[in-house]
Short mmCIF file of C-alpha atoms and ligand atoms in Angstrom, two decimals:
data_model
loop_
_atom_site.label_atom_id
_atom_site.label_comp_id
_atom_site.label_asym_id
_atom_site.label_seq_id
_atom_site.Cartn_x
_atom_site.Cartn_y
_atom_site.Cartn_z
CA MET A 106 -8.89 -6.55 17.40
CA ASP A 107 -10.24 -4.76 20.48
CA LYS A 108 -10.33 -1.04 20.32
CA LYS A 109 -7.45 0.62 22.10
CA LYS A 110 -6.01 -2.77 22.89
CA ASN A 111 -2.66 -1.36 22.07
CA GLN A 112 -2.14 1.06 24.88
CA GLU A 113 1.58 1.49 24.44
CA SER A 114 3.07 4.68 23.10
CA VAL A 115 4.04 4.69 19.45
CA ILE A 116 6.33 6.96 17.44
CA LEU A 117 6.23 6.41 13.68
CA ILE A 118 9.18 7.94 11.87
CA ILE A 119 8.86 7.92 8.09
CA PHE A 120 11.94 8.48 5.97
CA GLY A 121 10.96 9.74 2.52
CA ALA A 122 7.72 11.10 3.95
CA ALA A 123 7.12 13.68 1.22
CA GLY A 124 6.86 10.92 -1.40
CA ASP A 125 3.94 9.15 -2.97
CA LEU A 126 3.71 6.20 -0.59
CA THR A 127 3.10 8.30 2.53
CA TRP A 128 0.49 10.41 0.83
CA ARG A 129 -1.29 7.66 -1.03
CA LEU A 130 -1.15 4.63 1.27
CA LEU A 131 0.51 5.10 4.65
CA THR A 132 -1.38 8.11 5.92
CA PRO A 133 -4.84 6.94 4.80
CA GLY A 134 -3.98 3.62 6.47
CA ILE A 135 -2.80 5.08 9.75
CA TYR A 136 -5.65 7.60 9.79
CA ASN A 137 -8.24 4.86 9.46
CA VAL A 138 -6.61 2.92 12.26
CA TYR A 139 -6.82 6.13 14.30
CA LEU A 140 -10.53 6.58 13.46
CA ASP A 141 -11.15 2.99 14.50
CA GLU A 142 -9.61 3.94 17.86
CA ARG A 143 -6.91 1.34 17.52
CA LEU A 144 -3.99 3.71 17.94
CA PRO A 145 -2.78 4.44 21.44
CA GLU A 146 -3.42 7.88 22.94
CA ASN A 147 0.30 8.53 22.81
CA PHE A 148 1.00 8.50 19.12
CA ALA A 149 3.23 10.76 17.03
CA LEU A 150 4.15 10.70 13.37
CA TYR A 151 7.39 12.28 12.23
CA GLY A 152 7.92 12.74 8.52
CA ILE A 153 11.48 13.22 7.34
CA ASP A 154 12.43 14.17 3.82
CA SER A 155 14.93 16.31 1.97
CA LYS A 156 12.10 18.23 0.32
CA ASP A 157 11.94 21.85 1.37
CA ILE A 158 8.34 22.18 2.55
CA SER A 159 6.82 23.56 5.73
CA GLU A 160 5.17 21.42 8.35
CA LYS A 161 1.86 22.98 7.35
CA LYS A 162 2.36 22.06 3.71
CA PHE A 163 3.28 18.52 4.75
CA ARG A 164 0.15 18.18 6.85
CA ASP A 165 -1.97 19.60 4.02
CA GLN A 166 -0.47 17.08 1.62
CA LEU A 167 -1.31 14.19 3.94
CA HIS A 168 -4.78 15.60 4.44
CA ALA A 169 -5.31 15.69 0.67
CA GLY A 170 -4.07 12.08 0.45
CA VAL A 171 -6.57 10.97 3.08
CA ASP A 172 -9.42 12.77 1.32
CA LYS A 173 -8.47 11.20 -1.98
CA PHE A 174 -7.47 7.67 -1.06
CA SER A 175 -9.05 6.72 2.24
CA ARG A 176 -11.61 3.92 2.02
CA ARG A 177 -13.83 6.17 4.16
CA GLY A 178 -13.71 9.02 1.64
CA LYS A 179 -13.30 12.65 2.65
CA SER A 180 -12.19 13.27 6.22
CA LYS A 181 -14.20 15.23 8.77
CA SER A 182 -12.51 18.48 9.63
CA GLU A 183 -12.57 18.12 13.44
CA GLU A 184 -11.29 14.54 13.37
CA TRP A 185 -8.48 15.39 10.98
CA LYS A 186 -7.43 18.44 13.04
CA LYS A 187 -7.06 16.28 16.12
CA PHE A 188 -5.02 13.68 14.23
CA GLU A 189 -2.76 16.20 12.51
CA SER A 190 -1.73 17.75 15.81
CA GLY A 191 0.48 14.68 16.21
CA VAL A 192 2.03 15.03 12.74
CA ASN A 193 5.44 16.67 12.44
CA TYR A 194 7.83 17.30 9.58
CA LEU A 195 11.59 17.67 9.43
CA GLN A 196 13.34 18.75 6.29
CA ALA A 197 16.65 16.97 6.64
CA ASP A 198 19.57 15.36 4.93
CA PHE A 199 19.58 11.55 5.43
CA THR A 200 23.37 11.51 5.24
CA LYS A 201 23.94 13.89 8.17
CA ASN A 202 24.41 12.56 11.68
CA GLU A 203 22.67 15.61 13.13
CA THR A 204 19.38 14.41 11.53
CA TYR A 205 19.54 11.31 13.71
CA GLN A 206 20.52 13.31 16.78
CA LYS A 207 17.40 15.38 16.29
CA ILE A 208 15.31 12.22 16.04
CA SER A 209 16.90 10.97 19.21
CA GLN A 210 16.02 14.21 20.98
CA TRP A 211 12.39 14.00 19.84
CA ILE A 212 12.11 10.46 21.08
CA SER A 213 13.57 11.31 24.50
CA LYS A 214 11.33 14.34 24.80
CA LEU A 215 8.18 12.41 23.94
CA GLU A 216 9.00 9.47 26.18
CA LYS A 217 9.57 11.88 29.02
CA GLU A 218 6.33 13.70 28.30
CA TRP A 219 4.39 10.46 28.07
CA ASP A 220 6.29 8.94 30.93
CA SER A 221 6.58 5.67 29.06
CA LYS A 222 8.89 3.84 26.70
CA ALA A 223 7.52 4.17 23.19
CA ILE A 224 7.53 1.66 20.34
CA LYS A 225 9.72 3.29 17.75
CA ILE A 226 8.98 2.40 14.13
CA PHE A 227 11.37 3.53 11.42
CA TYR A 228 9.54 3.31 8.11
CA LEU A 229 11.77 3.42 5.06
CA ALA A 230 9.76 4.89 2.20
CA ILE A 231 13.00 5.64 0.37
CA PRO A 232 14.77 4.36 -2.74
CA PRO A 233 16.89 1.25 -2.03
CA ASP A 234 20.14 3.19 -2.53
CA PHE A 235 19.47 5.11 0.67
CA ILE A 236 18.80 2.13 2.89
CA GLU A 237 22.41 1.64 3.92
CA THR A 238 22.90 5.34 4.64
CA VAL A 239 19.80 5.56 6.80
CA THR A 240 20.07 2.28 8.71
CA SER A 241 23.74 2.67 9.51
CA ARG A 242 23.12 6.15 10.88
CA ILE A 243 20.14 4.96 12.89
CA GLY A 244 22.52 2.42 14.39
CA LYS A 245 25.31 4.90 14.96
CA ALA A 246 22.98 7.28 16.77
CA GLY A 247 22.03 4.42 19.11
CA LEU A 248 18.43 4.55 17.95
CA ALA A 249 18.08 0.79 17.43
CA ARG A 250 19.49 -0.19 20.81
CA ASP A 251 16.11 -0.79 22.41
CA ARG A 252 15.67 -4.13 20.53
CA LYS A 253 12.30 -4.94 22.04
CA ASN A 254 10.66 -1.64 21.18
CA THR A 255 12.36 -0.61 17.95
CA ARG A 256 11.23 -1.83 14.53
CA ILE A 257 12.18 -1.06 10.97
CA VAL A 258 9.83 -1.38 8.01
CA VAL A 259 11.30 -1.88 4.55
CA GLU A 260 9.32 -1.47 1.35
CA LYS A 261 9.98 -3.29 -1.89
CA PRO A 262 11.89 -3.52 -4.16
CA PHE A 263 13.78 -5.80 -1.84
CA GLY A 264 16.88 -6.20 -3.94
CA HIS A 265 17.29 -6.46 -7.69
CA ASN A 266 18.56 -10.04 -7.68
CA LEU A 267 19.76 -12.62 -5.19
CA GLN A 268 23.09 -10.94 -4.62
CA SER A 269 21.71 -7.45 -3.99
CA ALA A 270 18.96 -8.85 -1.76
CA ARG A 271 21.62 -10.61 0.30
CA GLU A 272 23.63 -7.42 0.53
CA LEU A 273 20.56 -5.52 1.64
CA ASN A 274 19.83 -8.10 4.28
CA ARG A 275 23.39 -7.95 5.57
CA ILE A 276 23.12 -4.15 5.77
CA LEU A 277 19.91 -4.37 7.79
CA GLU A 278 21.32 -7.10 10.00
CA LYS A 279 24.25 -4.88 10.99
CA THR A 280 21.86 -2.64 12.88
CA PHE A 281 18.72 -4.68 13.52
CA ASP A 282 17.87 -8.21 14.62
CA GLU A 283 15.73 -10.17 12.19
CA ASN A 284 12.73 -9.92 14.51
CA GLN A 285 12.92 -6.13 14.33
CA ILE A 286 12.77 -6.11 10.52
CA TYR A 287 9.37 -5.95 8.76
CA ARG A 288 9.65 -6.41 5.00
CA ILE A 289 6.34 -5.37 3.49
CA ASP A 290 4.51 -7.30 0.83
CA HIS A 291 1.20 -5.46 0.71
CA TYR A 292 -0.57 -8.43 -0.87
CA LEU A 293 -0.24 -10.31 2.40
CA GLY A 294 -2.23 -7.59 4.18
CA LYS A 295 -5.23 -7.99 1.88
CA GLU A 296 -8.31 -9.45 3.58
CA THR A 297 -9.00 -11.82 0.71
CA ILE A 298 -5.52 -13.28 0.96
CA GLN A 299 -5.63 -13.75 4.70
CA ASN A 300 -8.96 -15.43 4.10
CA ILE A 301 -7.23 -18.15 2.06
CA LEU A 302 -5.50 -19.22 5.27
CA ALA A 303 -8.86 -19.31 7.04
CA PHE A 304 -10.44 -21.17 4.15
CA ARG A 305 -7.72 -23.78 3.97
CA PHE A 306 -7.04 -24.34 7.63
CA ALA A 307 -10.33 -23.64 9.41
CA ASN A 308 -12.38 -26.06 7.27
CA ALA A 309 -12.01 -29.80 7.30
CA LEU A 310 -13.66 -30.13 3.92
CA PHE A 311 -10.87 -29.17 1.55
CA GLU A 312 -7.68 -30.39 3.17
CA PRO A 313 -8.18 -34.08 2.20
CA ILE A 314 -8.50 -33.16 -1.48
CA TRP A 315 -5.89 -30.38 -1.50
CA ASN A 316 -3.24 -32.38 -3.28
CA ARG A 317 -2.08 -33.97 -6.52
CA ASN A 318 -4.67 -36.74 -6.33
CA PHE A 319 -7.54 -34.31 -6.81
CA ILE A 320 -6.06 -31.09 -8.14
CA ASP A 321 -5.17 -30.95 -11.81
CA HIS A 322 -3.47 -27.57 -11.83
CA VAL A 323 -3.45 -24.13 -10.22
CA GLN A 324 -3.55 -20.75 -11.94
CA ILE A 325 -2.68 -17.34 -10.54
CA THR A 326 -3.45 -14.25 -12.60
CA ILE A 327 -2.71 -10.69 -11.52
CA SER A 328 -3.42 -8.44 -14.47
CA GLU A 329 -3.54 -4.67 -14.49
CA LYS A 330 -5.15 -2.23 -16.87
CA LEU A 331 -2.79 0.58 -15.98
CA GLY A 332 0.58 1.01 -17.61
CA VAL A 333 3.68 2.05 -15.70
CA GLU A 334 2.26 5.53 -15.06
CA HIS A 335 4.92 7.83 -13.54
CA ARG A 336 7.06 4.89 -12.36
CA GLY A 337 8.83 4.28 -15.68
CA GLY A 338 12.24 5.07 -14.18
CA TYR A 339 11.93 2.34 -11.55
CA TYR A 340 9.98 -0.15 -13.62
CA ASP A 341 12.31 -0.11 -16.62
CA HIS A 342 15.04 -1.52 -14.36
CA ALA A 343 12.72 -4.02 -12.75
CA GLY A 344 10.14 -5.62 -15.06
CA ALA A 345 7.17 -7.83 -14.25
CA LEU A 346 9.15 -10.80 -12.90
CA ARG A 347 10.88 -8.70 -10.26
CA ASP A 348 7.98 -6.36 -9.61
CA MET A 349 5.21 -8.92 -9.12
CA ILE A 350 6.31 -12.56 -9.33
CA GLN A 351 9.34 -12.47 -7.01
CA ASN A 352 7.14 -11.19 -4.20
CA HIS A 353 3.33 -11.07 -4.46
CA ILE A 354 2.73 -14.03 -6.77
CA LEU A 355 5.21 -16.37 -5.11
CA GLN A 356 3.71 -15.48 -1.75
CA LEU A 357 0.25 -16.40 -3.05
CA LEU A 358 1.62 -19.62 -4.42
CA CYS A 359 3.12 -20.40 -1.00
CA ILE A 360 -0.21 -19.82 0.74
CA ILE A 361 -1.93 -22.20 -1.67
CA ALA A 362 0.77 -24.86 -1.51
CA MET A 363 1.95 -24.73 2.13
CA GLU A 364 1.41 -27.49 4.66
CA PRO A 365 -0.95 -26.74 7.56
CA PRO A 366 0.92 -24.76 10.20
CA VAL A 367 0.96 -26.15 13.72
CA SER A 368 0.06 -22.70 15.05
CA PHE A 369 -0.32 -19.17 13.76
CA ASP A 370 2.96 -18.16 15.28
CA ALA A 371 4.79 -15.86 12.84
CA ASN A 372 7.78 -18.13 12.45
CA GLU A 373 5.73 -21.28 12.13
CA VAL A 374 3.65 -19.83 9.26
CA ARG A 375 6.76 -18.48 7.57
CA ASN A 376 8.58 -21.79 8.00
CA LYS A 377 5.80 -23.55 6.15
CA LYS A 378 5.88 -20.96 3.38
CA VAL A 379 9.62 -21.11 2.97
CA ASP A 380 9.36 -24.90 2.67
CA VAL A 381 7.27 -24.32 -0.46
CA LEU A 382 9.84 -21.95 -1.92
CA HIS A 383 12.51 -24.57 -1.34
CA ALA A 384 10.36 -27.21 -3.02
CA ILE A 385 9.65 -25.19 -6.15
CA ARG A 386 11.67 -26.59 -9.03
CA LYS A 387 14.55 -24.33 -9.97
CA TYR A 388 14.97 -24.39 -13.72
CA ASN A 389 18.22 -24.80 -15.59
CA ARG A 390 19.08 -21.88 -17.78
CA ASP A 391 18.43 -24.11 -20.81
CA ASP A 392 14.87 -24.79 -19.66
CA VAL A 393 13.84 -21.20 -19.15
CA HIS A 394 12.27 -20.80 -22.60
CA ARG A 395 10.04 -23.85 -21.96
CA TYR A 396 8.61 -22.59 -18.70
CA ALA A 397 8.68 -18.79 -18.84
CA VAL A 398 7.23 -16.24 -21.25
CA ARG A 399 7.84 -12.51 -21.33
CA GLY A 400 6.04 -9.70 -23.08
CA GLU A 401 6.04 -5.96 -23.54
CA TYR A 402 2.98 -3.91 -24.40
CA ASP A 403 2.54 -2.00 -27.57
CA SER A 404 0.06 0.82 -28.01
CA GLY A 405 -3.55 -0.23 -28.05
CA TRP A 406 -7.05 0.54 -26.91
CA ILE A 407 -8.40 0.42 -23.40
CA GLN A 408 -12.08 1.17 -22.92
CA GLY A 409 -12.25 3.13 -26.15
CA ASN A 410 -9.13 5.19 -25.39
CA LYS A 411 -5.92 4.93 -27.35
CA VAL A 412 -2.98 4.31 -25.00
CA SER A 413 0.75 4.44 -25.71
CA GLY A 414 3.10 1.54 -25.94
CA TYR A 415 5.55 0.88 -23.11
CA ARG A 416 8.50 2.30 -25.02
CA GLU A 417 6.71 5.65 -25.32
CA GLU A 418 6.10 5.93 -21.57
CA GLU A 419 7.84 8.60 -19.51
CA GLY A 420 11.15 7.44 -18.03
CA VAL A 421 11.35 4.35 -20.27
CA ASP A 422 14.16 3.62 -22.71
CA PRO A 423 12.67 3.90 -26.24
CA ASN A 424 14.36 0.57 -27.10
CA SER A 425 13.56 -1.05 -23.80
CA GLY A 426 13.67 -4.83 -23.54
CA THR A 427 12.04 -4.83 -20.08
CA GLU A 428 9.12 -7.21 -19.73
CA THR A 429 5.78 -5.71 -18.72
CA PHE A 430 4.23 -9.18 -18.78
CA ALA A 431 5.53 -12.45 -17.42
CA ALA A 432 4.05 -15.93 -17.22
CA VAL A 433 5.78 -18.89 -15.59
CA LYS A 434 4.84 -22.52 -15.12
CA PHE A 435 6.12 -23.71 -11.75
CA PHE A 436 6.24 -27.14 -10.14
CA VAL A 437 6.36 -27.79 -6.42
CA ASP A 438 8.41 -30.92 -6.05
CA ASN A 439 7.04 -32.59 -2.93
CA TRP A 440 4.61 -35.37 -2.02
CA ARG A 441 1.58 -33.11 -2.07
CA TRP A 442 2.16 -31.37 -5.39
CA GLN A 443 4.46 -33.47 -7.55
CA ASP A 444 3.64 -32.87 -11.25
CA VAL A 445 0.82 -30.39 -10.58
CA PRO A 446 1.55 -27.29 -12.67
CA PHE A 447 1.16 -23.86 -11.10
CA TYR A 448 0.67 -21.39 -13.95
CA VAL A 449 1.18 -17.78 -12.97
CA ARG A 450 0.94 -14.64 -15.06
CA THR A 451 0.98 -10.91 -14.54
CA GLY A 452 1.12 -7.89 -16.77
CA LYS A 453 0.49 -4.21 -17.21
CA ARG A 454 -1.93 -2.72 -19.72
CA MET A 455 -3.99 -5.83 -19.97
CA ALA A 456 -7.68 -6.11 -20.76
CA GLU A 457 -8.88 -6.06 -17.13
CA LYS A 458 -7.56 -5.48 -13.62
CA ILE A 459 -8.02 -8.88 -12.06
CA SER A 460 -6.36 -10.80 -9.23
CA VAL A 461 -7.56 -14.35 -9.03
CA ILE A 462 -6.38 -17.81 -8.04
CA THR A 463 -8.02 -20.84 -9.62
CA ILE A 464 -7.74 -24.35 -8.28
CA GLN A 465 -8.76 -26.67 -11.08
CA PHE A 466 -9.78 -30.12 -9.86
CA ARG A 467 -9.41 -33.31 -11.87
CA PRO A 468 -12.33 -34.75 -13.85
CA VAL A 469 -14.47 -37.45 -12.26
CA PRO A 470 -12.82 -40.85 -12.72
CA HIS A 471 -15.81 -42.29 -14.56
CA GLN A 472 -18.68 -40.54 -16.32
CA SER A 473 -21.90 -42.44 -15.57
CA PHE A 474 -24.24 -40.02 -17.30
CA PRO A 475 -25.25 -40.36 -20.97
CA ILE A 476 -23.31 -38.28 -23.46
CA GLU A 477 -26.09 -35.73 -24.01
CA ALA A 478 -26.31 -35.13 -20.25
CA VAL A 479 -22.70 -34.06 -19.94
CA GLU A 480 -22.29 -31.82 -22.95
CA ASN A 481 -21.74 -28.80 -20.66
CA TRP A 482 -19.93 -30.77 -18.03
CA GLN A 483 -16.87 -29.16 -16.40
CA ALA A 484 -14.53 -30.43 -13.73
CA ASN A 485 -14.87 -28.81 -10.31
CA ARG A 486 -13.11 -25.56 -9.89
CA LEU A 487 -12.47 -23.32 -6.94
CA VAL A 488 -11.90 -19.66 -7.65
CA LEU A 489 -10.40 -17.47 -4.95
CA SER A 490 -10.90 -13.95 -6.17
CA ILE A 491 -9.02 -11.03 -4.76
CA TYR A 492 -10.01 -8.30 -7.17
CA PRO A 493 -12.43 -6.94 -8.40
CA GLU A 494 -14.71 -9.59 -6.99
CA LYS A 495 -13.72 -10.40 -3.44
CA GLY A 496 -14.83 -13.86 -2.59
CA ILE A 497 -14.82 -17.54 -3.37
CA ARG A 498 -16.68 -19.56 -6.00
CA LEU A 499 -16.95 -23.30 -6.10
CA ARG A 500 -18.06 -24.71 -9.41
CA PHE A 501 -19.97 -27.97 -9.39
CA GLN A 502 -22.46 -29.77 -11.66
CA ALA A 503 -26.18 -29.52 -11.14
CA LYS A 504 -29.13 -31.08 -12.91
CA GLN A 505 -30.83 -28.62 -15.19
CA PRO A 506 -34.56 -28.53 -14.27
CA GLY A 507 -36.63 -30.53 -16.76
CA LEU A 508 -37.66 -34.01 -17.70
CA LYS A 509 -34.29 -35.01 -19.01
CA MET A 510 -31.09 -35.53 -17.12
CA LEU A 511 -28.95 -32.64 -18.37
CA LEU A 512 -26.02 -31.37 -16.32
CA ASN A 513 -24.89 -27.79 -16.06
CA PRO A 514 -21.99 -26.21 -14.19
CA GLU A 515 -23.16 -23.91 -11.38
CA ASP A 516 -21.32 -21.82 -8.80
CA MET A 517 -21.67 -21.67 -5.05
CA THR A 518 -20.39 -18.27 -4.08
CA PHE A 519 -19.19 -16.42 -1.05
CA ASN A 520 -18.96 -12.72 -1.65
CA TYR A 521 -17.48 -10.32 0.91
CA SER A 522 -19.68 -7.38 0.06
CA ARG A 523 -22.83 -9.49 0.31
CA ALA A 524 -21.74 -11.30 3.46
CA TYR A 525 -20.40 -8.34 5.44
CA SER A 526 -21.44 -4.73 5.67
CA GLY A 527 -18.87 -1.97 5.83
CA GLN A 528 -15.49 -1.69 4.25
CA PRO A 529 -12.77 -4.13 5.24
CA PRO A 530 -9.49 -2.55 6.34
CA ASP A 531 -6.99 -1.81 3.60
CA ALA A 532 -3.80 -3.84 3.47
CA TYR A 533 -1.74 -1.01 4.94
CA GLU A 534 -4.03 -0.67 7.95
CA THR A 535 -3.58 -4.32 8.78
CA LEU A 536 0.15 -4.27 8.19
CA LEU A 537 0.78 -1.07 10.15
CA MET A 538 -1.14 -2.43 13.12
CA ASP A 539 0.83 -5.67 12.89
CA VAL A 540 4.09 -3.71 13.07
CA ILE A 541 2.84 -1.80 16.09
CA GLU A 542 1.85 -5.04 17.76
CA GLY A 543 5.04 -6.81 16.78
CA ASP A 544 3.32 -9.52 14.75
CA ALA A 545 5.52 -10.47 11.78
CA THR A 546 3.34 -13.25 10.37
CA LEU A 547 2.42 -11.26 7.26
CA PHE A 548 5.93 -9.98 6.60
CA MET A 549 8.72 -11.46 4.56
CA ARG A 550 11.48 -13.10 6.54
CA VAL A 551 15.05 -12.95 5.29
CA ASP A 552 15.09 -16.57 4.08
CA GLN A 553 11.81 -16.16 2.18
CA VAL A 554 13.13 -13.19 0.24
CA GLU A 555 16.38 -14.93 -0.61
CA ALA A 556 14.72 -18.22 -1.55
CA ALA A 557 12.33 -16.40 -3.91
CA TRP A 558 15.20 -14.62 -5.63
CA ASP A 559 17.26 -17.78 -5.83
CA LEU A 560 14.43 -19.56 -7.60
CA LEU A 561 14.05 -16.87 -10.23
CA MET A 562 17.72 -16.27 -10.92
CA PRO A 563 17.99 -18.56 -14.00
CA ILE A 564 15.03 -16.79 -15.62
CA LEU A 565 16.38 -13.35 -14.74
CA GLU A 566 19.84 -14.22 -16.02
CA ILE A 567 18.57 -15.55 -19.32
CA TRP A 568 16.17 -12.66 -19.84
CA ASP A 569 18.78 -10.05 -18.88
CA SER A 570 21.41 -11.56 -21.17
CA THR A 571 19.28 -12.29 -24.24
CA PRO A 572 17.44 -9.21 -25.45
CA PRO A 573 13.98 -10.08 -26.76
CA THR A 574 13.68 -9.92 -30.52
CA ASP A 575 9.90 -9.70 -30.71
CA PHE A 576 9.15 -6.80 -28.31
CA PRO A 577 6.63 -5.21 -28.18
CA ASN A 578 4.62 -8.40 -28.54
CA TYR A 579 1.18 -7.67 -27.12
CA SER A 580 -1.26 -4.83 -27.60
CA ALA A 581 -2.39 -2.74 -24.68
CA GLY A 582 -5.87 -3.91 -23.76
CA SER A 583 -5.21 -7.57 -24.64
CA TRP A 584 -4.49 -10.60 -22.47
CA GLY A 585 -0.75 -10.62 -23.18
CA PRO A 586 1.44 -12.29 -25.78
CA GLU A 587 0.37 -15.38 -27.69
CA ASP A 588 3.24 -17.34 -26.20
CA ALA A 589 1.51 -17.10 -22.83
CA GLU A 590 -1.53 -18.82 -24.30
CA ALA A 591 0.74 -21.45 -25.78
CA LEU A 592 2.49 -22.02 -22.42
CA ILE A 593 -0.73 -23.33 -20.94
CA ALA A 594 -2.43 -24.59 -24.13
CA LYS A 595 0.31 -27.13 -24.76
CA ASP A 596 -0.79 -28.87 -21.55
CA GLY A 597 -4.40 -28.87 -22.78
CA HIS A 598 -5.55 -25.99 -20.54
CA ASN A 599 -6.43 -22.36 -20.96
CA TRP A 600 -6.30 -19.32 -18.70
CA ILE A 601 -9.51 -19.11 -16.73
CA LEU A 602 -11.00 -15.78 -15.76
CA LEU A 603 -14.13 -14.58 -14.08
CA GLN A 604 -16.35 -12.53 -16.26
CA LEU A 605 -16.86 -9.23 -14.51
CA ASN A 606 -20.38 -8.65 -13.23
CA LYS A 607 -21.57 -11.93 -14.66
CA GLU A 608 -21.85 -15.37 -13.22
CA GLU A 609 -19.95 -17.02 -16.07
CA ASP A 610 -16.35 -17.48 -17.10
CA ASN A 611 -15.13 -15.04 -19.64
CA GLU A 612 -13.27 -17.52 -21.74
CA GLU A 613 -14.93 -16.02 -24.80
CA ASN A 614 -13.56 -12.63 -23.72
CA LYS A 615 -9.94 -13.58 -23.82
C1 LIG B 134 3.11 -3.22 -6.56
C2 LIG B 134 3.82 -3.14 -7.88
O1 LIG B 134 3.86 -3.97 -5.66
O2 LIG B 134 1.84 -3.82 -6.76
C3 LIG B 134 3.00 -2.35 -8.88
O3 LIG B 134 5.08 -2.51 -7.71
C4 LIG B 134 1.61 -2.92 -8.99
O4 LIG B 134 3.63 -2.32 -10.15
C5 LIG B 134 0.98 -3.10 -7.63
O5 LIG B 134 0.84 -2.03 -9.77
C6 LIG B 134 -0.34 -3.86 -7.73
O6 LIG B 134 -0.97 -3.87 -6.49
P1 LIG B 134 -2.55 -4.03 -6.37
O7 LIG B 134 -2.79 -4.09 -4.90
O8 LIG B 134 -3.16 -2.82 -7.03
O9 LIG B 134 -2.91 -5.28 -7.10
#
């Protein structure tokens, strides 16, 4: 985007500003956008929280967050000073109308000072229980009346199940129009994920083979080494299916499986994605055990350090039956994907932090080479890696140099860090700029959220109503429970991973 393209005035009002999100992600994001000169001259950030801290303390906290988490590293004193002059803090009670009157006064004062109508962004970095309180008061104070210039950003968790997600949507809709609502899924802001759209729809090469005739199956793995850290209280009521599959993983699946959009208009892209969600087979409750696996980590070893089991984590019920690992086999029932399995898995305290999508192609229809030539032969495979490697690998067969015809799998690779210098923007930078510019392409529309919940409800219901008898069932530092291996092995496949820092698979590392 051109520098300073956005010349409008912007007021960013963060509810829950003293919390982790503002410190860790939002401020480093907005600060980098500022350094890139993409924020308008007229920009103000108002943090609102019930925490009793001074404005100075608030600014210092944000400063520390930038120094710690910004992709650019420590800030330069002069630059930060200039930025922080536009940062304000209000210690306030979200339930009091006077809080919203104050906000209204700020807005009027700034718009007068700037002599222009500002884009007002209400960012809800608050627990879901507060959303109704805050949005209804925003409405009551008349703060959402300027439909064109007022936006609301909502963080996950977006509901706990289909019913609560619907309720949340109805609450938001009472005050805001759908096109004012930006539901964040930070995965969609990642460069590597946006690149999948470029890869699929800006190249003629892959589209003709991107279907059931050539693709055997698809795998999506998002594994984390960390446990639940200080988020035990939230996580113990969520679990891996709600925390990762309902949103990030299903969104990735949609990007892989969607039909080509006619344009990159926000609604057109989201229409194509929601079509995928509607085509994904919804399981009967009786089928859940065949297609979904859950796990909970026990204590174990990670990089030589002993780590606790999930039930020993802070904020977690010592008898918890919450899954910290989930794997599901999905089918997309349409012409393009009928009978092609999409295996997805995610978990905490696993052996590596990896986010990767693998498109496994079918074998060649006929093997013309002699048996000894094809001992190492592997079907083509496309690996779209999001983390830690950021790039794309296409596996194909090559002749090993020598007098004999011997085939070996080799990779053609595209690697971001080798191809481009400098750091790509973080997801929050991209997403915050999109909100400012009013581009909702990378945000979850109401029907996407509800369709994703609807799809998972049978699994959630069965898991919630039948406590697991074998938890904990995987050791920290492993690749999850054995049942997850069985889920894919019974179809004759195995989970494919990239071996870190090597050019090979790490199948032997599993
Ligand atoms: C969040 C989940 O949405 O995504 C966390 O709530 C998870 O539990 C995180 O750790 C993973 O994000 P990333 O970008 O580190 O893969």
